[in-house]
Amino acid sequence: MKILVVGSGGREHALVWKIAQSQLVRKIYCAPGNAGTGMMVENVDLAVDNLPGLLAFARKEGIDLTVVGPELPLSLGIVDLFEDHHLKVFGARKNAALIEASKTFAKEIMQKYGIATAAYEVFTEVEPALDFIEQVGAPIVVKADGLAAGKGVVVARTRDEAEAAVLDMLAGNALGSAGAQVVIEEFLEGEEASFLAFTDGKRIIPLASAQDHKPVFDDDLGPNTGGMGAYSPAPVVTPAIHEVVMEQVMRRAVDGMAAEGRPYRGVLYAGLMIKDGVVKVLEFNARFGDPECQPLLMRLKSDIVPVLLAVATGDLGSITLEWHDAATICVVMAAGGYPGAYRKGDRISGLEQASGMKDLMVFHAGSAMQGGRCVTNGGRVLGVTARGATVKEAIDRAYTGVGLISWPGAHFRKDIGRKALDR
């Protein structure tokens, strides 16, 4: 088979790495890819939103399966386009990807089909939004309705923070069209978890549990990011919680989307808040999480290609997943200043030493080759991902790898996985 992976993040590098292990595959392309994917497969200089270019490439090269990583091309309808041209593609169609592309739509689906979530209101004008914040108080959460690369959520601890977020989005155009409408919702306390599942629109096969770390600084402080690290399994997802999520979240979401005439095929990701055994959904995503994808794929024992194909053809049939018993952890190394302004072009040192470690993989994201050297080229640069017999062993191995890698201003959280240890 010839496979095209669309995307340039750590998630896509992890997908390329896992797909490359399959006996079914003879050639892999990644568009546009990064320095890491370029060391493994052939990168193609096509942006993720260049749908005509990606289609032309897939047809010219006789691609057997296209695997779409990021949310943007899904929301633009890449799956619809490829399927209209009789090409196999893994991912949600445009009308189903709306569950991530619009926070308002996702909330309406949850409300209609009985999926527990935070109370909320939707606003397009500043004054009513400010009045609502004054009435409800803080802490409170302000979310851009549209896609904002993981940065459209402000957990406001004070009323001033909430008001500033509203002004930024609705009046200041800080997030462009993504912030032209905002969802303001109650603040939920508890422990977060990421629950991902493959679905063909009817059958649902859960992945292992995982936990992401969104805020940029230790102890979950600072602004939200696309994710500063993740680990699997997440002890907060007990067998009882797992059953609740499958029945009351994933099943209701998949059946609800089908009832709406928006059958959902691909990976469905529910961001959860769990407190005292009660589960509420923070958001849905229409793709693999990044960085959750990295530790999850490192734990996945099964060949991923038959699973991706089964979802793409709408028949998961008798597919089952096997998992390594080990724990895995991904620590994101970011450019200084992220998620705000940051530099590019800094030389990355220590990659060879880290990559030589056993049970450790350095997944690239914001990296590029420049004059034969690997340099920073984005906010989240690397995802140092390790496997261990225990969570502590995985944490120690990952941070040993992180310690070998450097560039000016490199930033990473030092507490990824601590919640698992505390349990």
Tab-separated table of N, CA and C in Angstrom, residues 23 89 94 103 120 146 195 197 231 245 252 256 260 346 352-353 363 392 395 414-415:
chain	number	residue	atom	x	y	z
A	23	GLN	N	3.428	-4.350	7.832
A	23	GLN	CA	3.874	-5.161	6.689
A	23	GLN	C	3.055	-4.844	5.437
A	89	VAL	N	-10.012	7.429	2.542
A	89	VAL	CA	-9.451	8.461	3.412
A	89	VAL	C	-9.948	8.240	4.833
A	94	LYS	N	-16.907	16.679	6.561
A	94	LYS	CA	-17.043	18.070	6.994
A	94	LYS	C	-18.221	18.267	7.949
A	103	LYS	N	-17.877	25.018	18.735
A	103	LYS	CA	-18.176	24.683	20.133
A	103	LYS	C	-19.687	24.766	20.388
A	120	TYR	N	-23.989	26.622	29.854
A	120	TYR	CA	-23.330	27.583	28.957
A	120	TYR	C	-24.323	28.562	28.357
A	146	GLY	N	-14.934	28.767	17.118
A	146	GLY	CA	-14.266	28.082	16.006
A	146	GLY	C	-12.909	27.517	16.367
A	195	PHE	N	-10.364	10.820	26.231
A	195	PHE	CA	-10.924	9.513	25.875
A	195	PHE	C	-11.122	9.490	24.366
A	197	ALA	N	-11.663	7.183	20.691
A	197	ALA	CA	-12.190	5.927	20.173
A	197	ALA	C	-12.249	5.973	18.653
A	231	TYR	N	0.199	11.463	29.079
A	231	TYR	CA	0.633	10.112	29.449
A	231	TYR	C	-0.529	9.137	29.322
A	245	VAL	N	-18.310	6.382	30.328
A	245	VAL	CA	-17.937	7.195	29.158
A	245	VAL	C	-18.393	6.515	27.866
A	252	ARG	N	-23.728	7.847	22.902
A	252	ARG	CA	-24.735	8.884	22.645
A	252	ARG	C	-24.268	9.861	21.566
A	256	GLY	N	-26.129	10.031	18.167
A	256	GLY	CA	-26.718	11.346	17.969
A	256	GLY	C	-26.303	11.953	16.639
A	260	GLU	N	-28.625	12.910	13.352
A	260	GLU	CA	-28.628	14.248	12.764
A	260	GLU	C	-28.304	14.229	11.267
A	346	ASP	N	16.375	28.372	15.680
A	346	ASP	CA	17.429	28.007	16.634
A	346	ASP	C	17.854	26.561	16.414
A	352	GLU	N	20.603	13.237	18.423
A	352	GLU	CA	21.148	11.892	18.189
A	352	GLU	C	21.299	11.126	19.492
A	353	GLN	N	21.789	11.799	20.524
A	353	GLN	CA	21.964	11.129	21.822
A	353	GLN	C	20.613	10.671	22.379
A	363	PHE	N	9.509	12.593	18.847
A	363	PHE	CA	8.600	12.960	17.764
A	363	PHE	C	8.724	14.454	17.490
A	392	LYS	N	6.448	5.836	36.740
A	392	LYS	CA	7.679	6.504	37.202
A	392	LYS	C	8.853	6.213	36.266
A	395	ILE	N	8.382	8.250	33.155
A	395	ILE	CA	8.677	9.665	33.429
A	395	ILE	C	10.184	9.894	33.490
A	414	LYS	N	7.814	20.429	33.952
A	414	LYS	CA	8.597	19.425	34.688
A	414	LYS	C	7.712	18.483	35.499
A	415	ASP	N	6.374	18.599	35.296
A	415	ASP	CA	5.455	17.811	36.128
A	415	ASP	C	4.520	16.913	35.307
